[in-house]
Coordinates of N, CA and C in Angstrom, one line a residue:
Chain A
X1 N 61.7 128.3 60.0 CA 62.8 128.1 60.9 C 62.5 128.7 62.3
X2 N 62.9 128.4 63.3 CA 63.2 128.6 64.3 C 63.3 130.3 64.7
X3 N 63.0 130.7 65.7 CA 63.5 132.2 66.2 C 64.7 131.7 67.6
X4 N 65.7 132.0 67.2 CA 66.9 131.5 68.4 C 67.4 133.1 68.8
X5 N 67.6 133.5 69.9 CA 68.2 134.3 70.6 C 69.6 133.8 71.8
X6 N 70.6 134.8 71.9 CA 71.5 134.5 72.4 C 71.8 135.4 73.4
X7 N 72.0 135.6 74.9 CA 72.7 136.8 75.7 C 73.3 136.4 76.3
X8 N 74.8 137.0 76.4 CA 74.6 138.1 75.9 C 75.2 138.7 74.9
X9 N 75.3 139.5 73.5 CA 74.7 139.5 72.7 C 76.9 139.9 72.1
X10 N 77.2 140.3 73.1 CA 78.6 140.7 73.2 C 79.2 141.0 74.6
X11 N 80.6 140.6 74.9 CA 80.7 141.2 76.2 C 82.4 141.3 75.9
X12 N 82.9 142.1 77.1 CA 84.4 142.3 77.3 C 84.5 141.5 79.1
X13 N 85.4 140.6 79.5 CA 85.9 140.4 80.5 C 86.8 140.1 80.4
X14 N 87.6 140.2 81.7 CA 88.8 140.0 82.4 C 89.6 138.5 82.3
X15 N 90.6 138.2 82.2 CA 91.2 137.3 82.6 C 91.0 136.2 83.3
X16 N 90.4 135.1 83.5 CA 90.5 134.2 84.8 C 89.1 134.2 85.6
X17 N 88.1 135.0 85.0 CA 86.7 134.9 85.2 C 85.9 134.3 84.2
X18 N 84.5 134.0 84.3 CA 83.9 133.1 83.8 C 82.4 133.6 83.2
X19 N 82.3 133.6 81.9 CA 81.2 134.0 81.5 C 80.3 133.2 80.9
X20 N 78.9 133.1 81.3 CA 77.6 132.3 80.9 C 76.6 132.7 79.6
X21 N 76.6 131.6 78.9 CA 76.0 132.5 77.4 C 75.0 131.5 77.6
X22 N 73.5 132.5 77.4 CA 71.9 131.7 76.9 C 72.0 131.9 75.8
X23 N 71.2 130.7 75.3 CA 70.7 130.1 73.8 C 68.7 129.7 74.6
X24 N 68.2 130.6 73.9 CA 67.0 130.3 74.0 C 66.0 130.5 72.4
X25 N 65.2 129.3 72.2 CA 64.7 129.0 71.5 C 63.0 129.3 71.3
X26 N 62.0 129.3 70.2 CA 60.6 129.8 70.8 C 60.6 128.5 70.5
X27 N 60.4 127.7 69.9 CA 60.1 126.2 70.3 C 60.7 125.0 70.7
X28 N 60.1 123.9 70.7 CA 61.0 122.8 71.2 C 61.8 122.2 69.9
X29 N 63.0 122.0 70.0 CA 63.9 121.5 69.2 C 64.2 120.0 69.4
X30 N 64.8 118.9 69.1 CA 65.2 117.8 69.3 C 67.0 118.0 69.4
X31 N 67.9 119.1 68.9 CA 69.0 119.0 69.4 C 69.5 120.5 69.6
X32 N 70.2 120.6 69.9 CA 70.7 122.2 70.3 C 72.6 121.8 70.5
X33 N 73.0 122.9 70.1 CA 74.8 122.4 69.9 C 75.2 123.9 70.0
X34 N 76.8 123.7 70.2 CA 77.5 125.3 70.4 C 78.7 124.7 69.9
X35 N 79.2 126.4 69.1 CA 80.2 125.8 68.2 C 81.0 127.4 69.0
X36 N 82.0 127.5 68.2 CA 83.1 128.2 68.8 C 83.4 129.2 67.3
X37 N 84.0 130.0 67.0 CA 84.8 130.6 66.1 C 85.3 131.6 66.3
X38 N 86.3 131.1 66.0 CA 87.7 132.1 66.2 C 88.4 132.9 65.5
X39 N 89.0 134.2 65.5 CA 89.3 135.3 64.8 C 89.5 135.3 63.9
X40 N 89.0 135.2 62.7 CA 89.0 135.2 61.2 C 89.0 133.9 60.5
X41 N 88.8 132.8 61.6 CA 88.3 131.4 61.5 C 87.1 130.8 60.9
X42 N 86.8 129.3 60.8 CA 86.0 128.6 60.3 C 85.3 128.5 61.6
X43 N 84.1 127.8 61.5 CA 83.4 127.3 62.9 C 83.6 125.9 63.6
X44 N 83.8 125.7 64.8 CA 84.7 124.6 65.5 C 83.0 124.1 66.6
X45 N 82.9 123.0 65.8 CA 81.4 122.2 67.1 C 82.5 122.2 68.6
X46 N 81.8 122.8 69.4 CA 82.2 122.3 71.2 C 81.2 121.0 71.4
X47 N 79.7 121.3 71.4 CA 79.4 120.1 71.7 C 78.6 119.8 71.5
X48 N 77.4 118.5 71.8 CA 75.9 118.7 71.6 C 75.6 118.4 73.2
X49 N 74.7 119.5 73.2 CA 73.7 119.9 74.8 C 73.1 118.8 74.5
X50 N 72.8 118.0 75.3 CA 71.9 117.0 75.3 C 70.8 117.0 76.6
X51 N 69.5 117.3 76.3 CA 68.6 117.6 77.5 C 68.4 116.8 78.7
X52 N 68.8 116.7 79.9 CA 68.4 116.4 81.0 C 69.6 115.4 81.3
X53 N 70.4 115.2 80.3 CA 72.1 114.4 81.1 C 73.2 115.4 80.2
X54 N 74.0 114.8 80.6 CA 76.2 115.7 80.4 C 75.6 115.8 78.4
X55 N 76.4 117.0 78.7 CA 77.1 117.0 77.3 C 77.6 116.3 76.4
X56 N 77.6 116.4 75.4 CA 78.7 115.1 74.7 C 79.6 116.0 73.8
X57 N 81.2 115.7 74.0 CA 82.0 117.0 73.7 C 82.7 116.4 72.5
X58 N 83.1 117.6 71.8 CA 83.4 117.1 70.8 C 85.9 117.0 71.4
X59 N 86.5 116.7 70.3 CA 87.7 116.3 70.8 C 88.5 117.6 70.9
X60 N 89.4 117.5 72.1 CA 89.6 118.8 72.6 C 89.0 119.9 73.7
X61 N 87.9 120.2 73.7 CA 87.1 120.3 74.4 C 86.3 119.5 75.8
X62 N 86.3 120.1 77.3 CA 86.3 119.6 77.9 C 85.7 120.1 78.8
X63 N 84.6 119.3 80.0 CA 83.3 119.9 80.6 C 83.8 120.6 81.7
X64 N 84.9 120.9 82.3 CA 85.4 121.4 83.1 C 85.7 123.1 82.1
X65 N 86.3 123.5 81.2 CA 86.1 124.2 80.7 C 85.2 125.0 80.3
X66 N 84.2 124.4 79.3 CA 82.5 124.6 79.2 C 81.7 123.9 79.3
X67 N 81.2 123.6 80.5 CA 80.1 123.5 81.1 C 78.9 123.8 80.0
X68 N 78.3 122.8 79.7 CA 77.1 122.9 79.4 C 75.3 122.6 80.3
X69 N 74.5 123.2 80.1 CA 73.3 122.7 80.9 C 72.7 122.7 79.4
X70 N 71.2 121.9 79.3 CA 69.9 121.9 79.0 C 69.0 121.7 79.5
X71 N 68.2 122.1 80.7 CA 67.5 122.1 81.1 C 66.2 121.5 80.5
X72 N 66.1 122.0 79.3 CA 64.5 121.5 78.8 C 64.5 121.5 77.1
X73 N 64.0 121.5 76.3 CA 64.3 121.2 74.9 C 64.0 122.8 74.1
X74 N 63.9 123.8 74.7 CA 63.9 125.1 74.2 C 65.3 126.2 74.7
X75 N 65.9 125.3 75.8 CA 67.0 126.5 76.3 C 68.6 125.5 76.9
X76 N 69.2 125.8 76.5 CA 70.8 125.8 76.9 C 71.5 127.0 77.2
X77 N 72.6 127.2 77.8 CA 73.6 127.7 78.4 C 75.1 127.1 78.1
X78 N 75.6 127.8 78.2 CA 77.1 127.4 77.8 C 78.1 128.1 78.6
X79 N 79.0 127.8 79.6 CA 79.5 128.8 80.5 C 81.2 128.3 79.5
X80 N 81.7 129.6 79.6 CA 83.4 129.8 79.3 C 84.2 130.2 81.0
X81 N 84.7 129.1 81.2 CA 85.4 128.8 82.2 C 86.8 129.6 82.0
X82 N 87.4 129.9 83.5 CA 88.1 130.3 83.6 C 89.4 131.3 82.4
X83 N 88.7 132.0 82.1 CA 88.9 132.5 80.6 C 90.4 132.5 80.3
X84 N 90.7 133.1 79.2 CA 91.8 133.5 79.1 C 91.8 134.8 77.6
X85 N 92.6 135.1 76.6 CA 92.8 135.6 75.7 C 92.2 135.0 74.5
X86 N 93.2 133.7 74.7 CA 93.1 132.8 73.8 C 91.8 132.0 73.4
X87 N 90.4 132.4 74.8 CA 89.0 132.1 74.3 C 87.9 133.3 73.8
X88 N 89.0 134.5 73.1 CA 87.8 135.3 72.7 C 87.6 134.9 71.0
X89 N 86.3 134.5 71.2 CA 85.6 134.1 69.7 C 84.1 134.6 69.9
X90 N 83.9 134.3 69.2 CA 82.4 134.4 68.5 C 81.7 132.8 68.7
X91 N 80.7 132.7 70.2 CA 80.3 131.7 70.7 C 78.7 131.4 70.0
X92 N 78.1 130.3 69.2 CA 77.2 130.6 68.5 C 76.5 129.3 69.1
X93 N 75.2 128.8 69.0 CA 74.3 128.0 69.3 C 73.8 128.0 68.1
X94 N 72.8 126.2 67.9 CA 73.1 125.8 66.6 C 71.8 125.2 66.9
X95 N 70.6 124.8 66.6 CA 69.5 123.9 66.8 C 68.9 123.1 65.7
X96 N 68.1 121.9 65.8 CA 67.6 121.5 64.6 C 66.6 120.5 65.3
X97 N 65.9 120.4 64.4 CA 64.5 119.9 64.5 C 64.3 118.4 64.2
X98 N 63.3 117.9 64.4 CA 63.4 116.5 63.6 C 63.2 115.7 62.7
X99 N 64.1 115.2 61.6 CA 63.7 115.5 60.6 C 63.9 116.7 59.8
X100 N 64.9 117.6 59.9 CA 64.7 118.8 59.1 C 66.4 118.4 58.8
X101 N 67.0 118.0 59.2 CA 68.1 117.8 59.0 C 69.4 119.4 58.5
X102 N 68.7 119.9 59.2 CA 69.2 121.1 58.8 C 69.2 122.2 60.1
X103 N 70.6 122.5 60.5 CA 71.2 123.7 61.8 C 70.8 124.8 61.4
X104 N 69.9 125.4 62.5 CA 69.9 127.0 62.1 C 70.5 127.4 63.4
X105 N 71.2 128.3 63.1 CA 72.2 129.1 64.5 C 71.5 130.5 65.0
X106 N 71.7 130.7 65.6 CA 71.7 131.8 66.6 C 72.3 132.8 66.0
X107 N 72.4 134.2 66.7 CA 73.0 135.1 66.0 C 74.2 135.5 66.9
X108 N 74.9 134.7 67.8 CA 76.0 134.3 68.5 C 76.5 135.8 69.3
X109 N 77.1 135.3 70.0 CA 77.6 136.1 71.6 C 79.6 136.4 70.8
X110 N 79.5 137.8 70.8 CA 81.2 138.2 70.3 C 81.5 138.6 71.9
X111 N 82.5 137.2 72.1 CA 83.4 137.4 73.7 C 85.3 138.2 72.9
X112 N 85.4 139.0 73.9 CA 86.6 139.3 73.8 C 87.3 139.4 75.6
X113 N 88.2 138.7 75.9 CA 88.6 138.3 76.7 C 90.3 139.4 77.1
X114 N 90.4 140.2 78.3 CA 91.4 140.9 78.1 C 92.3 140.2 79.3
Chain B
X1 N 88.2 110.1 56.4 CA 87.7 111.7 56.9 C 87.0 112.4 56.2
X2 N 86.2 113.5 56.9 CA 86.0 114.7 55.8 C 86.6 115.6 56.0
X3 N 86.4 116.4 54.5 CA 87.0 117.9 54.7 C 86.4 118.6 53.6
X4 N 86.3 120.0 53.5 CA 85.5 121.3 53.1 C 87.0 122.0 52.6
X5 N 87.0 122.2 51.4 CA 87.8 123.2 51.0 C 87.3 124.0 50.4
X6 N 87.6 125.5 50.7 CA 86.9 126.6 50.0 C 88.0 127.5 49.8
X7 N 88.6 127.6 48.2 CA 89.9 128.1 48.5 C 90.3 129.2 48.0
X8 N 89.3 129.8 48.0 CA 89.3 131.5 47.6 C 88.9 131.6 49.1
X9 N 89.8 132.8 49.3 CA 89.9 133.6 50.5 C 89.0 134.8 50.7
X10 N 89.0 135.7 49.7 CA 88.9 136.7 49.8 C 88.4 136.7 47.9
X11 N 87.2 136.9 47.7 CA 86.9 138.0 46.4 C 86.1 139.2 46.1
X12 N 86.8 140.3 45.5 CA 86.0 141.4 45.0 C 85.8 141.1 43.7
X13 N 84.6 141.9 43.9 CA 83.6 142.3 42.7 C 83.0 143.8 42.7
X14 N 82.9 144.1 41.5 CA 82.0 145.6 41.4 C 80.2 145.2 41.2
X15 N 79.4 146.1 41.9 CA 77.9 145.1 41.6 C 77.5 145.2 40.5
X16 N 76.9 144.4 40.0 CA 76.7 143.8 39.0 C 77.1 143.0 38.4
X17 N 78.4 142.2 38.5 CA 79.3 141.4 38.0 C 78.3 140.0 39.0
X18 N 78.4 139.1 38.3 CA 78.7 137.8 38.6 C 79.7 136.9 39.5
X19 N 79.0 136.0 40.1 CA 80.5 135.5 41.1 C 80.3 134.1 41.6
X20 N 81.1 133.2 41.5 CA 80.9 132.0 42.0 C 81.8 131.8 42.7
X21 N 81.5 130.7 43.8 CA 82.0 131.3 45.4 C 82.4 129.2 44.9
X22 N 83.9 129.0 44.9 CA 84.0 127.0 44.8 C 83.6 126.4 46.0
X23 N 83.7 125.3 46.0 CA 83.7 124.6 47.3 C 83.8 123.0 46.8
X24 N 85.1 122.6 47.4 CA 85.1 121.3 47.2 C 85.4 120.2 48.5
X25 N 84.5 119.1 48.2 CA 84.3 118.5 49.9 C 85.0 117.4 49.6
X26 N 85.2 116.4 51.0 CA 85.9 115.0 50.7 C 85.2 114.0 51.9
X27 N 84.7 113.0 51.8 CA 83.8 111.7 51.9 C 83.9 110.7 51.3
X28 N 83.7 109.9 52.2 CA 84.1 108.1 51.8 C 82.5 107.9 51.8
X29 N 81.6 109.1 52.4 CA 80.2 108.3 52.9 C 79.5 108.6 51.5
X30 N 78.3 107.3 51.4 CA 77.6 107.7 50.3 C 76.7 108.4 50.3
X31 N 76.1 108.8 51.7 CA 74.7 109.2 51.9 C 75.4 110.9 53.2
X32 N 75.4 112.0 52.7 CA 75.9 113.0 53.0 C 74.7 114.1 52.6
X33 N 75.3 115.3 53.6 CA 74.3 116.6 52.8 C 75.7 117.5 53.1
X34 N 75.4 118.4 52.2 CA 76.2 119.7 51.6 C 75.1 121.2 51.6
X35 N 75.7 122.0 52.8 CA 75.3 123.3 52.8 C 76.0 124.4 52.6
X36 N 75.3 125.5 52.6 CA 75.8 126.9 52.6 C 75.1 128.1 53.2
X37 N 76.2 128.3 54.1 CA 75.6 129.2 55.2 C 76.1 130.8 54.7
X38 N 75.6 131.8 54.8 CA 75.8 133.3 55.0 C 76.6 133.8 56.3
X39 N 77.1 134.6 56.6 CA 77.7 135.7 57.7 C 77.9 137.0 57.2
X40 N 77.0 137.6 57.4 CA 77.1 139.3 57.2 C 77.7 140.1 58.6
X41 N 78.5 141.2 58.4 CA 78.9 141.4 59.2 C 78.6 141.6 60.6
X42 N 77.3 141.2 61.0 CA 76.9 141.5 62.3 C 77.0 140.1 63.1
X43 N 77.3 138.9 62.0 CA 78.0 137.6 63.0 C 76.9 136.6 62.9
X44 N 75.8 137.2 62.8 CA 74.9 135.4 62.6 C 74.9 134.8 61.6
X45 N 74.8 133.4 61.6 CA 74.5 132.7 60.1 C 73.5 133.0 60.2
X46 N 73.4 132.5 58.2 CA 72.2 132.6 57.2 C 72.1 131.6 57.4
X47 N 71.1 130.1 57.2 CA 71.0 129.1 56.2 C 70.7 129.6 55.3
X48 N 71.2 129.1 53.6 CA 71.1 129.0 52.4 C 70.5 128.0 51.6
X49 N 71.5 126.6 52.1 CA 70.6 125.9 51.1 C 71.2 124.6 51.7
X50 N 70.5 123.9 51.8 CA 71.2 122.2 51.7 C 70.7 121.3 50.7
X51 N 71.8 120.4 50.8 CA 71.7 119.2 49.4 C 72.0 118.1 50.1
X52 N 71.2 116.9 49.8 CA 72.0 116.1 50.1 C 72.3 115.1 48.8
X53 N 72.9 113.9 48.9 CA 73.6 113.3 48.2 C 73.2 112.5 47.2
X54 N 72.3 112.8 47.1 CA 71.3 111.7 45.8 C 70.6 112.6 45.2
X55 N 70.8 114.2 45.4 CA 70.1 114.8 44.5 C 71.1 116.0 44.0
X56 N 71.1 115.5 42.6 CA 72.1 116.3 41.8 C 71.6 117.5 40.8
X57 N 70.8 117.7 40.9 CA 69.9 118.5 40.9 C 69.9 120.1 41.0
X58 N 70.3 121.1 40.0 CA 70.8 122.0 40.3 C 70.1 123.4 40.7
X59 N 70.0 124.2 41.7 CA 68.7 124.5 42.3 C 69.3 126.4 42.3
X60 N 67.9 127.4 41.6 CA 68.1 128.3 41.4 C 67.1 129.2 42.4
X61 N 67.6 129.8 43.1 CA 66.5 131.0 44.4 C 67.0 132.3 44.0
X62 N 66.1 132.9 43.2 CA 66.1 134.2 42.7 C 67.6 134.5 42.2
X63 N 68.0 135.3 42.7 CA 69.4 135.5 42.3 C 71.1 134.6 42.5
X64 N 70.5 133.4 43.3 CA 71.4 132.4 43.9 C 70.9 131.6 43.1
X65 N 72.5 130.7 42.9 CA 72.1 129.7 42.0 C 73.4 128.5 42.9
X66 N 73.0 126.9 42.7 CA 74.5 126.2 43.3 C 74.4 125.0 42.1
X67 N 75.2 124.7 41.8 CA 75.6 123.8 40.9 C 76.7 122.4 41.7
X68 N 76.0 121.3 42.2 CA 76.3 120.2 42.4 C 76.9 119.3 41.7
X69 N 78.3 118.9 41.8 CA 79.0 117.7 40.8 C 79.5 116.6 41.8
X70 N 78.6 115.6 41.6 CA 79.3 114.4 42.9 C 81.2 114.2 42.1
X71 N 80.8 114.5 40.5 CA 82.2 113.3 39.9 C 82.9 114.9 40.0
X72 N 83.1 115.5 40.9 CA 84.2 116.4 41.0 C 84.4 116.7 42.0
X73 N 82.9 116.4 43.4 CA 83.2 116.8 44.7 C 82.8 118.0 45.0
X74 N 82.1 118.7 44.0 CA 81.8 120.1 44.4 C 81.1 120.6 44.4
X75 N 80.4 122.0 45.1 CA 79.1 122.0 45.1 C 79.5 123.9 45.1
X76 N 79.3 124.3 43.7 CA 79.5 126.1 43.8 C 78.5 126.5 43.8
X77 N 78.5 127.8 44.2 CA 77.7 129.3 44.7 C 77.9 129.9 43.9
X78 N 76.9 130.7 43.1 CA 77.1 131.6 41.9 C 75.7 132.5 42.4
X79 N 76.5 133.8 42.5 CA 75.4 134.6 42.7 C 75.5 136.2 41.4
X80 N 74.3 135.9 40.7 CA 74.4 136.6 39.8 C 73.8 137.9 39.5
X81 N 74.5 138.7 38.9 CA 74.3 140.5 39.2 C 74.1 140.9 40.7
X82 N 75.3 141.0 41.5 CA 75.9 141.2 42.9 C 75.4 142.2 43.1
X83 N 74.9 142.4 44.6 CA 74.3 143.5 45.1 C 75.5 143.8 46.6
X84 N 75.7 145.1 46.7 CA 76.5 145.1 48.4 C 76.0 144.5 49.1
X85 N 74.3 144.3 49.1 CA 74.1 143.9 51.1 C 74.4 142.6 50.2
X86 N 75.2 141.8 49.1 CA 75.7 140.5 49.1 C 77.0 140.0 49.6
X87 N 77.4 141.4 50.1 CA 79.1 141.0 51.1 C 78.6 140.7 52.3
X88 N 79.7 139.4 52.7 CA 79.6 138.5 54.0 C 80.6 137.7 53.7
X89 N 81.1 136.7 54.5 CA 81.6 135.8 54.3 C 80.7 134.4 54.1
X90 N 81.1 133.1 53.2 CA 80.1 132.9 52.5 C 81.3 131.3 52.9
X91 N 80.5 130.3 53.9 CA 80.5 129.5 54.6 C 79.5 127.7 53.9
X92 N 80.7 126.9 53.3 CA 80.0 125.9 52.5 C 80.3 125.2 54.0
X93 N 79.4 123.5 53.9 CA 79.9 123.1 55.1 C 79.2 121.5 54.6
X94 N 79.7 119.9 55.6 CA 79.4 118.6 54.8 C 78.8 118.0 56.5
X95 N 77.9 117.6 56.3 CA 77.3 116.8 57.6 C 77.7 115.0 56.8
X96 N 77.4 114.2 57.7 CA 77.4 112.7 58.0 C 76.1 112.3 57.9
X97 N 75.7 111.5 56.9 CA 74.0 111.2 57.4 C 74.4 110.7 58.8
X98 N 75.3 109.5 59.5 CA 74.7 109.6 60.9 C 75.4 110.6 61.6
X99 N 75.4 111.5 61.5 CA 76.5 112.4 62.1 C 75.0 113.9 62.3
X100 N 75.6 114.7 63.4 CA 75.4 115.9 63.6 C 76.5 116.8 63.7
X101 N 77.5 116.6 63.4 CA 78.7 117.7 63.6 C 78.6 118.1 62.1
X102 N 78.3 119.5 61.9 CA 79.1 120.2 60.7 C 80.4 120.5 60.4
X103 N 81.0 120.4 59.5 CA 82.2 120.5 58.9 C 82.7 121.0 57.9
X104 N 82.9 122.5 58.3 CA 82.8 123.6 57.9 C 84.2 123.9 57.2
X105 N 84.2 124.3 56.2 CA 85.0 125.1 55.2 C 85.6 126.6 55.6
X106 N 86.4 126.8 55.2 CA 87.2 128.2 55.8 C 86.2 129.1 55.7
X107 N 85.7 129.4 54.8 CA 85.0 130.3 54.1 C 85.4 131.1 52.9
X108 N 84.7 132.2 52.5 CA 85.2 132.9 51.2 C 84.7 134.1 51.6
X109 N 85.4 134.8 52.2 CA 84.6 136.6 52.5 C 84.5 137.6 51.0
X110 N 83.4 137.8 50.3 CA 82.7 138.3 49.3 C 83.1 140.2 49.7
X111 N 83.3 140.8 48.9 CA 83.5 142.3 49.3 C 82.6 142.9 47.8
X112 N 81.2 143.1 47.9 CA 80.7 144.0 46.5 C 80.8 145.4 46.4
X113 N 81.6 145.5 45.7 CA 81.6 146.9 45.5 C 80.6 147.8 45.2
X114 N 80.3 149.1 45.3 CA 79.0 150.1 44.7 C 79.8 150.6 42.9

């Protein structure tokens, strides 16, 4: 499996500001995804990063909120827009290979938002 | 639709005891896979194990065991003679063969006692 890293690793911000989470991979993957979960929650797909065009979001979720990039098939980003309370979760990245048919995650970014 | 129920919330055990963790899924599709992810308290998933749909097949890794019934829908976790580092919350989950979204079950947070 895969070695996935995530930073940053935990953070605390403010209200109405905007925090950027890396997902970096040691190799090339064929998909890479970010999921959400929430305080004593199940895990909720946001989207699949899709390398070199837009995101494809899952329902509810929306690119003006998180912004996704993928630059290249080993690294995504995931920005939490204009924060609030109600977005502190546990933000995780999710990749899989081809043919493996099977998500190995990241060890995900705990946001708590004041 | 699908859906993942996992309807134990919460079980204790003392170690050594035996424990099976249910999970019952719901699919119209005939060609699906069924996982089981880990979460120890530091927040990353485990992968554990995947199945998919044509193999009923009941599959034992050292002290983990899962037992697959398509004619019931279910696919349980039994993890036998419990050890502490076996507390986590304990996450079954149903993919789409054409699908990439996971679809994740509440979970079952495991608490082993010493």
């Amino acid at each position: 499996s895969a070695v996935i890293s995530q930073k940053p690793s935990r953070d605390i911000c403010q209200r109405g500001t905007s925090l950027t989470i890396q997902c970096q991979v040691d190799s090339q993957v064929t998909m890479m995804f970010w999921y959400r979960q929430q305080p004593g929650q199940s895990l909720t797909l946001i989207a699949t990063a899709n390398q070199g065009s837009e995101a494809t979001y899952e329902s509810g979720f929306v690119i003006d909120k998180f912004p996704i990039s993928r630059p290249n098939l080993t690294f995504s980003t995931l920005t939490v827009s204009n924060m609030s309370p109600e977005d502190s979760s546990i933000y995780l990245c999710s990749v899989e290979y081809t043919g493996a048919d099977t998500q190995y995650f990241g060890p995900g970014t705990r946001l708590t938002v004041l | 639709a699908q859906k993942v129920t996992q309807a134990q919330t919460e079980i204790s055990v003392v170690e050594k005891e035996d424990v099976t963790l249910d999970c019952v899924y719901e699919t119209r599709d005939t060609t699906y896979y069924l996982f089981w992810y880990k979460q120890p308290p530091s927040g990353e998933l485990v992968f554990l194990i995947r199945r998919n749909s044509f193999d009923e097949q009941n599959e034992i890794s050292g002290r983990y065991s899962w037992n697959f019934q398509k004619s019931t829908s279910s696919f349980n976790f039994t993890i036998t003679a419990s050890q502490v580092v076996d507390s986590a919350v304990y996450f079954c989950a149903l993919i789409r063969d054409s699908s990439y979204k996971l679809i994740f079950g509440s979970g079952t947070r495991l608490l082993v006692r010493p």
